[in-house]
PDB file of C-alpha atoms in Angstrom:
ATOM      1  CA  MET A  14     124.087 105.661 106.344  1.00 78.00           C
ATOM      2  CA  GLY A  15     120.923 103.651 106.894  1.00 93.00           C
ATOM      3  CA  THR A  16     118.169 102.880 104.447  1.00 97.00           C
ATOM      4  CA  VAL A  17     114.419 103.461 104.510  1.00 97.00           C
ATOM      5  CA  VAL A  18     112.423 101.294 102.083  1.00 97.00           C
ATOM      6  CA  VAL A  19     109.001 102.456 100.839  1.00 97.00           C
ATOM      7  CA  GLY A  20     106.398 100.328  99.098  1.00 94.00           C
ATOM      8  CA  TYR A  21     104.829 102.610  96.500  1.00 92.00           C
ATOM      9  CA  VAL A  22     101.639 102.224  94.480  1.00 88.00           C
ATOM     10  CA  PRO A  23     100.133 105.123  92.484  1.00 89.00           C
ATOM     11  CA  LYS A  24      97.156 105.441  94.849  1.00 90.00           C
ATOM     12  CA  PRO A  25      96.458 107.622  97.901  1.00 92.00           C
ATOM     13  CA  GLU A  26      97.942 105.022 100.256  1.00 93.00           C
ATOM     14  CA  GLY A  27     101.124 104.894  98.149  1.00 92.00           C
ATOM     15  CA  GLU A  28     101.392 108.686  98.187  1.00 94.00           C
ATOM     16  CA  ALA A  29     101.000 108.661 101.983  1.00 96.00           C
ATOM     17  CA  ALA A  30     103.726 106.013 102.300  1.00 96.00           C
ATOM     18  CA  LEU A  31     106.048 108.010 100.045  1.00 96.00           C
ATOM     19  CA  ALA A  32     105.501 111.234 102.018  1.00 97.00           C
ATOM     20  CA  ALA A  33     106.156 109.414 105.311  1.00 97.00           C
ATOM     21  CA  GLY A  34     109.225 107.722 103.814  1.00 97.00           C
ATOM     22  CA  ILE A  35     110.675 111.046 102.662  1.00 97.00           C
ATOM     23  CA  ASN A  36     110.146 112.510 106.141  1.00 97.00           C
ATOM     24  CA  GLU A  37     111.721 109.483 107.846  1.00 97.00           C
ATOM     25  CA  ALA A  38     114.721 109.481 105.495  1.00 97.00           C
ATOM     26  CA  LYS A  39     115.321 113.174 106.186  1.00 96.00           C
ATOM     27  CA  LEU A  40     114.985 112.704 109.960  1.00 95.00           C
ATOM     28  CA  ARG A  41     117.361 109.746 109.975  1.00 95.00           C
ATOM     29  CA  GLY A  42     119.794 111.044 107.358  1.00 95.00           C
ATOM     30  CA  SER A  43     119.091 107.844 105.430  1.00 96.00           C
ATOM     31  CA  LYS A  44     118.915 106.790 101.828  1.00 97.00           C
ATOM     32  CA  LEU A  45     115.387 106.168 100.523  1.00 97.00           C
ATOM     33  CA  VAL A  46     114.629 103.136  98.355  1.00 97.00           C
ATOM     34  CA  VAL A  47     111.231 103.344  96.635  1.00 96.00           C
ATOM     35  CA  VAL A  48     109.848 100.013  95.442  1.00 94.00           C
ATOM     36  CA  ASN A  49     107.039  99.707  92.893  1.00 90.00           C
ATOM     37  CA  SER A  50     106.263  96.029  92.389  1.00 82.00           C
ATOM     38  CA  HIS A  51     103.973  94.433  89.815  1.00 73.00           C
ATOM     39  CA  ARG A  52     103.237  90.756  89.343  1.00 64.00           C
ATOM     40  CA  GLY A  53     103.244  91.165  85.587  1.00 59.00           C
ATOM     41  CA  GLY A  54     101.243  88.915  83.323  1.00 53.00           C
ATOM     42  CA  GLN A  55      98.587  89.761  80.787  1.00 56.00           C
ATOM     43  CA  GLU A  56      96.970  92.508  82.876  1.00 60.00           C
ATOM     44  CA  PHE A  57     100.284  94.425  82.947  1.00 58.00           C
ATOM     45  CA  ASP A  58     100.337  95.310  79.253  1.00 62.00           C
ATOM     46  CA  GLY A  59     102.266  97.976  77.381  1.00 69.00           C
ATOM     47  CA  SER A  60      99.987 100.880  78.346  1.00 72.00           C
ATOM     48  CA  LYS A  61     100.123  99.975  82.038  1.00 70.00           C
ATOM     49  CA  ALA A  62     103.891  99.558  81.850  1.00 69.00           C
ATOM     50  CA  ARG A  63     104.250 103.011  80.270  1.00 79.00           C
ATOM     51  CA  ALA A  64     101.952 104.534  82.903  1.00 78.00           C
ATOM     52  CA  ALA A  65     104.050 102.929  85.649  1.00 75.00           C
ATOM     53  CA  GLU A  66     107.250 104.316  84.093  1.00 82.00           C
ATOM     54  CA  ASP A  67     105.677 107.791  83.939  1.00 81.00           C
ATOM     55  CA  ASP A  68     104.666 107.503  87.609  1.00 84.00           C
ATOM     56  CA  MET A  69     108.220 106.577  88.567  1.00 85.00           C
ATOM     57  CA  ALA A  70     109.631 109.510  86.582  1.00 88.00           C
ATOM     58  CA  GLY A  71     107.376 111.811  88.603  1.00 89.00           C
ATOM     59  CA  ILE A  72     108.564 110.159  91.829  1.00 92.00           C
ATOM     60  CA  LYS A  73     112.194 110.707  90.802  1.00 93.00           C
ATOM     61  CA  THR A  74     111.524 114.409  90.264  1.00 93.00           C
ATOM     62  CA  ARG A  75     109.783 114.633  93.633  1.00 92.00           C
ATOM     63  CA  LEU A  76     112.692 112.926  95.410  1.00 94.00           C
ATOM     64  CA  ASP A  77     115.258 115.119  93.639  1.00 94.00           C
ATOM     65  CA  GLU A  78     113.346 118.209  94.780  1.00 94.00           C
ATOM     66  CA  ALA A  79     113.159 116.845  98.349  1.00 94.00           C
ATOM     67  CA  GLY A  80     116.951 116.500  98.383  1.00 94.00           C
ATOM     68  CA  VAL A  81     116.883 112.905  99.586  1.00 95.00           C
ATOM     69  CA  GLU A  82     119.454 110.377  98.393  1.00 95.00           C
ATOM     70  CA  HIS A  83     117.354 107.720  96.706  1.00 95.00           C
ATOM     71  CA  ASP A  84     117.078 104.642  94.568  1.00 95.00           C
ATOM     72  CA  ILE A  85     113.916 103.711  92.652  1.00 93.00           C
ATOM     73  CA  ARG A  86     113.157 100.091  91.885  1.00 91.00           C
ATOM     74  CA  GLN A  87     110.352  99.136  89.552  1.00 86.00           C
ATOM     75  CA  LEU A  88     109.960  95.376  89.588  1.00 80.00           C
ATOM     76  CA  VAL A  89     107.931  93.092  87.322  1.00 75.00           C
ATOM     77  CA  ARG A  90     109.172  89.673  88.370  1.00 66.00           C
ATOM     78  CA  GLY A  91     106.028  87.664  89.016  1.00 71.00           C
ATOM     79  CA  PHE A  92     106.387  87.890  92.797  1.00 76.00           C
ATOM     80  CA  GLU A  93     103.878  89.296  95.246  1.00 82.00           C
ATOM     81  CA  PRO A  94     104.688  92.891  96.252  1.00 86.00           C
ATOM     82  CA  ALA A  95     105.269  91.755  99.845  1.00 90.00           C
ATOM     83  CA  GLU A  96     108.004  89.359  98.703  1.00 91.00           C
ATOM     84  CA  ASP A  97     109.754  92.123  96.760  1.00 90.00           C
ATOM     85  CA  LEU A  98     109.561  94.592  99.660  1.00 94.00           C
ATOM     86  CA  ILE A  99     110.883  92.089 102.186  1.00 95.00           C
ATOM     87  CA  SER A 100     113.752  90.948  99.947  1.00 94.00           C
ATOM     88  CA  ILE A 101     114.803  94.534  99.173  1.00 95.00           C
ATOM     89  CA  ALA A 102     114.604  95.474 102.855  1.00 96.00           C
ATOM     90  CA  GLU A 103     116.833  92.490 103.678  1.00 96.00           C
ATOM     91  CA  ALA A 104     119.303  93.196 100.862  1.00 95.00           C
ATOM     92  CA  ASN A 105     119.644  96.851 101.920  1.00 95.00           C
ATOM     93  CA  GLN A 106     119.700  96.115 105.654  1.00 96.00           C
ATOM     94  CA  ALA A 107     116.818  98.571 105.980  1.00 97.00           C
ATOM     95  CA  GLU A 108     116.279 100.326 109.271  1.00 97.00           C
ATOM     96  CA  LEU A 109     112.610 101.009 108.419  1.00 97.00           C
ATOM     97  CA  LEU A 110     110.042  99.808 105.895  1.00 97.00           C
ATOM     98  CA  VAL A 111     107.073 102.101 105.107  1.00 97.00           C
ATOM     99  CA  ILE A 112     103.798 100.882 103.620  1.00 95.00           C
ATOM    100  CA  GLY A 113     100.429 102.510 103.011  1.00 92.00           C
ATOM    101  CA  LEU A 114      97.135 101.012 104.100  1.00 88.00           C
ATOM    102  CA  ARG A 115      93.773 101.708 102.527  1.00 80.00           C
ATOM    103  CA  ARG A 116      90.589 102.288 104.466  1.00 73.00           C
ATOM    104  CA  ARG A 117      88.497  99.212 105.026  1.00 65.00           C
ATOM    105  CA  SER A 118      84.907  98.527 105.990  1.00 62.00           C
ATOM    106  CA  PRO A 119      84.203  97.329 109.548  1.00 58.00           C
ATOM    107  CA  VAL A 120      84.183  93.724 108.315  1.00 55.00           C
ATOM    108  CA  GLY A 121      87.258  94.316 106.167  1.00 58.00           C
ATOM    109  CA  LYS A 122      89.159  95.485 109.240  1.00 53.00           C
ATOM    110  CA  LEU A 123      89.036  91.934 110.528  1.00 54.00           C
ATOM    111  CA  ILE A 124      91.103  90.863 107.544  1.00 56.00           C
ATOM    112  CA  LEU A 125      94.170  92.981 106.859  1.00 57.00           C
ATOM    113  CA  GLY A 126      95.300  92.957 103.238  1.00 65.00           C
ATOM    114  CA  SER A 127      97.459  89.917 102.540  1.00 76.00           C
ATOM    115  CA  ASN A 128     100.463  91.936 101.322  1.00 82.00           C
ATOM    116  CA  ALA A 129     100.316  94.310 104.299  1.00 85.00           C
ATOM    117  CA  GLN A 130      99.943  91.424 106.716  1.00 84.00           C
ATOM    118  CA  ARG A 131     102.884  89.577 105.199  1.00 89.00           C
ATOM    119  CA  VAL A 132     105.098  92.666 105.388  1.00 91.00           C
ATOM    120  CA  LEU A 133     104.117  93.368 108.997  1.00 89.00           C
ATOM    121  CA  LEU A 134     104.811  89.785 110.058  1.00 91.00           C
ATOM    122  CA  ASP A 135     107.904  88.958 107.994  1.00 92.00           C
ATOM    123  CA  ALA A 136     109.830  92.233 107.603  1.00 94.00           C
ATOM    124  CA  PRO A 137     113.405  92.148 108.923  1.00 94.00           C
ATOM    125  CA  CYS A 138     113.034  95.646 110.408  1.00 96.00           C
ATOM    126  CA  PRO A 139     110.398  97.899 111.990  1.00 96.00           C
ATOM    127  CA  VAL A 140     107.429  98.719 109.736  1.00 96.00           C
ATOM    128  CA  LEU A 141     105.617 102.040 109.609  1.00 95.00           C
ATOM    129  CA  ALA A 142     102.082 101.596 108.230  1.00 93.00           C
ATOM    130  CA  VAL A 143     100.345 104.840 107.254  1.00 94.00           C
ATOM    131  CA  LYS A 144      96.825 105.619 106.090  1.00 90.00           C
ATOM    132  CA  ALA A 145      96.008 107.828 103.130  1.00 86.00           C
TER     133      ALA A 145
END
């Protein structure tokens, strides 16, 4: 059985990535690994940590209802999200990595987000980038 890895953030682009990841895992008969990565530090205080845990509990319920074999990883290790996604994709020998992209202004389109760019360039497998 293969693995599909999804980078999840509790925003519209993260929801789009999760929906696409669920569909891909079902199509492929693969396990789904959902990764929620935070750098940590002072801005990731107790209330934000609790909110993130609540978000992940909701994701677990959604995945259970979808009937997809899954693993949820919530990481607060001080790494950039791109580093966490790439390392988990490598460790799981992922067949696909799914990320969400947010809309950008015409000037912003010249500069892709640094995490998205890093994932697209350094991922060990194909990457599906979806918009919200």
